[in-house]
mmCIF file of C-alpha atoms in Angstrom:
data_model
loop_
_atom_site.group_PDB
_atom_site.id
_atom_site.type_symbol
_atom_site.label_atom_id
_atom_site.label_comp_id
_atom_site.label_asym_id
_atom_site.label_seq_id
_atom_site.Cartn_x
_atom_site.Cartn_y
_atom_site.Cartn_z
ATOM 1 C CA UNK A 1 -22.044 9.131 -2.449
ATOM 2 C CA UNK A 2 -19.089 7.124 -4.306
ATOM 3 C CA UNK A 3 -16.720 9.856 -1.848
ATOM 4 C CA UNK A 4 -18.215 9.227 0.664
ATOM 5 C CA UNK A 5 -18.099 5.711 1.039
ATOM 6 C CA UNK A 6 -14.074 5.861 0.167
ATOM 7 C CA UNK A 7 -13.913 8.065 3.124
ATOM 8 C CA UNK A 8 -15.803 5.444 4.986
ATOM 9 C CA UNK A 9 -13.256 2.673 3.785
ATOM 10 C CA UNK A 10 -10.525 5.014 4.714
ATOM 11 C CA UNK A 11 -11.938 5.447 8.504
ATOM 12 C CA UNK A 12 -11.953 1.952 8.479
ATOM 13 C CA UNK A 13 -8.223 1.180 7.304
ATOM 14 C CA UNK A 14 -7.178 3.707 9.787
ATOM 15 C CA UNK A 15 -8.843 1.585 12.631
ATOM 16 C CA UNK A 16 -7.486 -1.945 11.038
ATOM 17 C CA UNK A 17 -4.428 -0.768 10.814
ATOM 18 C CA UNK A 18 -3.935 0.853 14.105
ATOM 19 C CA UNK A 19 -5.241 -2.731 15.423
ATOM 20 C CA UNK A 20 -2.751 -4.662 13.552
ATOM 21 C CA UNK A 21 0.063 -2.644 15.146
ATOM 22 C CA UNK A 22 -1.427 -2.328 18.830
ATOM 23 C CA UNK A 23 -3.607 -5.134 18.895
ATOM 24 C CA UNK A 24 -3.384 -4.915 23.056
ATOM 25 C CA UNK A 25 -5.054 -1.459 22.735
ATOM 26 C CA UNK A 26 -8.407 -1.930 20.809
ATOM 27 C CA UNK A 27 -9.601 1.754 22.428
ATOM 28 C CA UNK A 28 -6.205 3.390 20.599
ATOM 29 C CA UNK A 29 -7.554 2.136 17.387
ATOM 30 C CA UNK A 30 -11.030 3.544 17.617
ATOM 31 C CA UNK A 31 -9.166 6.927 19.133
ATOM 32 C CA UNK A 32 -7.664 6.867 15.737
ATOM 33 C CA UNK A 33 -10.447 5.937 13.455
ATOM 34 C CA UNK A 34 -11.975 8.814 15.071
ATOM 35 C CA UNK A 35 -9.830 11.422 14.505
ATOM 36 C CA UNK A 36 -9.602 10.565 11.294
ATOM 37 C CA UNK A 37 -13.333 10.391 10.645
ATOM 38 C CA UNK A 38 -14.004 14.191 12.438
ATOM 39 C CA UNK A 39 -11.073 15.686 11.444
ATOM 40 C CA UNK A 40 -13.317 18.592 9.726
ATOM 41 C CA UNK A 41 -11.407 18.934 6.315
ATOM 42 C CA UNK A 42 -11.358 15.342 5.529
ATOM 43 C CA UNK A 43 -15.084 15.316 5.877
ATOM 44 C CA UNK A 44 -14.918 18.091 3.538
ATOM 45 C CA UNK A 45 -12.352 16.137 1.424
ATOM 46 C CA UNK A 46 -14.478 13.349 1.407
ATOM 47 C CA UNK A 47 -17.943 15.285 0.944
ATOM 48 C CA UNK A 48 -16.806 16.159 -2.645
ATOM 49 C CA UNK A 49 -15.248 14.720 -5.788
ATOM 50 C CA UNK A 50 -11.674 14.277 -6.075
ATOM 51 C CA UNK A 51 -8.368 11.854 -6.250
ATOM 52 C CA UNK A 52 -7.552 12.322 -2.648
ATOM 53 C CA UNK A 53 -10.937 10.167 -2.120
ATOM 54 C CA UNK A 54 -9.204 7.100 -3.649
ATOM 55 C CA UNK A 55 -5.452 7.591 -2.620
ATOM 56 C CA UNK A 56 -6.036 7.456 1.381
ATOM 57 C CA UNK A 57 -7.471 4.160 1.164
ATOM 58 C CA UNK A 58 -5.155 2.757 -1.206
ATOM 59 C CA UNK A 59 -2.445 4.366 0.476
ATOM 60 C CA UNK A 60 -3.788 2.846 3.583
ATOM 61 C CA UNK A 61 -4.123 -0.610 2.842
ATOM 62 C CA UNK A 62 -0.855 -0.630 1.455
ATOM 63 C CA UNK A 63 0.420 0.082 4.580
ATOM 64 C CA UNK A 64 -1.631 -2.531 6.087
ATOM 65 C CA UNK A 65 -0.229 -5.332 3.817
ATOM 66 C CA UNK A 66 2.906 -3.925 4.457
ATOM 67 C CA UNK A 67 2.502 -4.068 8.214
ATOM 68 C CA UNK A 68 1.316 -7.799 7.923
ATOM 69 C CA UNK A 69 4.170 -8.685 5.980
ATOM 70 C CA UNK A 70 6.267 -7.171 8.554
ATOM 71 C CA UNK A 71 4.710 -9.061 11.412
ATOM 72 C CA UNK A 72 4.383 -12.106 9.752
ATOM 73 C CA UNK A 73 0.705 -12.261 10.375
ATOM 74 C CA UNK A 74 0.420 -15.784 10.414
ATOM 75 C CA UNK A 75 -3.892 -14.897 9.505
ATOM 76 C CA UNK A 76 -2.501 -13.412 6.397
ATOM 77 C CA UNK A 77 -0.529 -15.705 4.702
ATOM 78 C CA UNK A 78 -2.608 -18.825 5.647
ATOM 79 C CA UNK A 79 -5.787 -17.586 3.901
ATOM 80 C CA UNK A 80 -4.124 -16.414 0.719
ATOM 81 C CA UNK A 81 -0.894 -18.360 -1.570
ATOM 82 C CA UNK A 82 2.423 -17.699 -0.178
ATOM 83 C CA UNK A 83 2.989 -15.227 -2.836
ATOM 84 C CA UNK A 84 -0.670 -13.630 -3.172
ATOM 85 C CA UNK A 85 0.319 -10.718 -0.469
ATOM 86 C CA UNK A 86 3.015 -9.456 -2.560
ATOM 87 C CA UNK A 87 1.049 -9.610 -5.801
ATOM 88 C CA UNK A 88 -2.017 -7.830 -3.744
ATOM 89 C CA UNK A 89 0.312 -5.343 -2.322
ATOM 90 C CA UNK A 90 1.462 -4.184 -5.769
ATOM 91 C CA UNK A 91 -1.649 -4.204 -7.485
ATOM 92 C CA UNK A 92 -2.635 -1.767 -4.574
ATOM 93 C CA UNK A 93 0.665 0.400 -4.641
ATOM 94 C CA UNK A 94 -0.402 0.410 -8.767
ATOM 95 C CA UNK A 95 -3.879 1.662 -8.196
ATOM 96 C CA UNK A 96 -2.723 4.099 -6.005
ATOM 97 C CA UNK A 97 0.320 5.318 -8.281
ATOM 98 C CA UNK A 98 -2.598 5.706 -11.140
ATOM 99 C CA UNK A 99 -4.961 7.818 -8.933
ATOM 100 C CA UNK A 100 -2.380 10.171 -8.073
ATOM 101 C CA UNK A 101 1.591 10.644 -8.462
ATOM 102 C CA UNK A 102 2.107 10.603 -4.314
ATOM 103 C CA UNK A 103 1.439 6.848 -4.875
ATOM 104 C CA UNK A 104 4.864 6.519 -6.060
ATOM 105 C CA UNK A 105 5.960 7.130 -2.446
ATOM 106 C CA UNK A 106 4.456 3.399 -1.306
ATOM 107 C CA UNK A 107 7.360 2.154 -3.325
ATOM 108 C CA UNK A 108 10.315 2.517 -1.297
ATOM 109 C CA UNK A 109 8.307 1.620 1.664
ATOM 110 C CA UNK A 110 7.475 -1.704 -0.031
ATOM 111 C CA UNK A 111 11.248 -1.755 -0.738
ATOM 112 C CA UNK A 112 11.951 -1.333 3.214
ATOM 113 C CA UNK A 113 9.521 -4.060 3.387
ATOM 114 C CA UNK A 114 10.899 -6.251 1.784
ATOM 115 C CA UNK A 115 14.215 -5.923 3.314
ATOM 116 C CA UNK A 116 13.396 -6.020 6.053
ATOM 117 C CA UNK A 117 11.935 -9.388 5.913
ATOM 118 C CA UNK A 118 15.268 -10.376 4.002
ATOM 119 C CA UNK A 119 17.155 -9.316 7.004
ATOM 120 C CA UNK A 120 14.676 -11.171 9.604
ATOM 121 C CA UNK A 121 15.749 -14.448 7.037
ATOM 122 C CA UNK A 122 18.970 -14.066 6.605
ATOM 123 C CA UNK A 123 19.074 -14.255 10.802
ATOM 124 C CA UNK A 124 17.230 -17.173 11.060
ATOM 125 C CA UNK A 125 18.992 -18.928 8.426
ATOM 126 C CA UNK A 126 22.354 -17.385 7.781
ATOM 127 C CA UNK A 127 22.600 -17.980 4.005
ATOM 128 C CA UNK A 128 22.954 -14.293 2.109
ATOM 129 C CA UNK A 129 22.175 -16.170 -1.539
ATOM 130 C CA UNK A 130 18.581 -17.275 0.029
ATOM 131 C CA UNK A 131 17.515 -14.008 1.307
ATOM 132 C CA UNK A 132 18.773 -11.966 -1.604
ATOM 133 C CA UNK A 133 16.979 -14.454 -4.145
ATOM 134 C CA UNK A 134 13.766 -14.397 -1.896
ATOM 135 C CA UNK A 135 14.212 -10.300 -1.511
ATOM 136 C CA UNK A 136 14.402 -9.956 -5.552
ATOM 137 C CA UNK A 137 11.236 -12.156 -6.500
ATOM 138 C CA UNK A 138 9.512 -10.621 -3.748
ATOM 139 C CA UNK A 139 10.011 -7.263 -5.430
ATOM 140 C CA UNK A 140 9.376 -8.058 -8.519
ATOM 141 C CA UNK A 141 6.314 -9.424 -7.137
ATOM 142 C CA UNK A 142 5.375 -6.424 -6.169
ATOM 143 C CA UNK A 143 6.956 -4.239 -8.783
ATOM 144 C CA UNK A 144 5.191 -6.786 -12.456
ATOM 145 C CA UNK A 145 1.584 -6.050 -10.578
ATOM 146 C CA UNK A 146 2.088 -1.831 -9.879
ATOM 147 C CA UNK A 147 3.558 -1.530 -13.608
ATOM 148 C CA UNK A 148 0.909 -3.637 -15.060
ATOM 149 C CA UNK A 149 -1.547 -1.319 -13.517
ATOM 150 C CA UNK A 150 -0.014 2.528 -13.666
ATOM 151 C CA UNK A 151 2.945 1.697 -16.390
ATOM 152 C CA UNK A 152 1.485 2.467 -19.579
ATOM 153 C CA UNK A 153 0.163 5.938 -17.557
ATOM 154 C CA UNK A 154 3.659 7.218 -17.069
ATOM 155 C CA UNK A 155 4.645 6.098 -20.712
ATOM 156 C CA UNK A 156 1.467 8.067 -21.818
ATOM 157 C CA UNK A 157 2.934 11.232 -19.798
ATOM 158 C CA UNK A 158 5.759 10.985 -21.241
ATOM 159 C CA UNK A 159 4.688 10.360 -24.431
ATOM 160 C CA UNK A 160 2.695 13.357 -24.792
ATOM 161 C CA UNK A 161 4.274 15.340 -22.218
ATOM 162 C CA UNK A 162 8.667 14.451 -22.657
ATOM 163 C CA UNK A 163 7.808 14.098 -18.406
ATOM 164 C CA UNK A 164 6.637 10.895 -16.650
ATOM 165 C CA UNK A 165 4.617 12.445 -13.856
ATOM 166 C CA UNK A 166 2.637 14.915 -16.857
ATOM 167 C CA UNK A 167 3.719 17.748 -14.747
ATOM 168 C CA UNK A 168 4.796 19.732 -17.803
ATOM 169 C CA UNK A 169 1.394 19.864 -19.509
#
């Protein structure tokens, strides 16, 4: 049952996230949410017990945050601190790095991410020492929350295994 609703969350952060990048096209976003819902091996995915249950919708609402920050969804970053989205983003990206070692790929998107919203200020204000300092706490923003959650995992791995992703055991 515990699958199934993650599969259910998953349907759902497909359609959000389709939303958030055509918001003019509210039918492309259900088109979405249900291919993803009736594609027949992810109900089968989701029907029984595994990781892949848990990474989707992390992996997913990563992406979302990611959009957001992108967009500069003014909705997101009036309800939360200015610095809450980053710290959300990388205790997601950390969750999902712990469920399963494909998590690791969120991190270089978070990386674009973040440059590109140090590019989109350093147009607007023209000062290279602003963006860069706003770029690097950003990141480690990100970066303090996803070790906190999956560092002492890849330490363990390597620890027992001499290889960080425990692919040698």
């Amino acid at each position: 049952l515990f699958s199934v609703l993650l599969g259910t969350w998953a349907v759902y952060l497909t359609w959000a996230l389709v939303r958030e990048l055509y918001p003019a096209a509210p039918w492309l976003a259900l088109a979405a949410a249900a291919i993803h819902a009736f594609t027949p091996m992810v109900v089968f995915i989701h029907a029984s017990v595994n990781n892949d249950n848990l990474i989707v919708p992390l992996c997913s609402l990563a992406l979302l945050y990611m959009v957001r920050l992108v967009k500069g969804a003014t909705h997101f970053r009036k309800c939360v601190a200015p610095h809450a989205p980053y710290l959300w983003l990388g205790l997601t990206i950390g969750l999902a790095m712990l469920t399963k070692a494909s998590g690791l790929a969120l991190l270089p998107l978070a990386a674009a991410t973040v440059a590109w919203q140090a590019k989109q200020r350093l147009d607007a204000t023209g000062d290279w020492g602003r963006a860069l300092l706003h770029a690097l706490r950003e990141m480690a923003l990100i970066l303090l929350p996803a070790l906190a959650v999956s560092g002492w995992w890849f330490y363990r791995n390597f620890q027992l295994y001499g290889d960080w992703l425990g692919l040698n055991a």
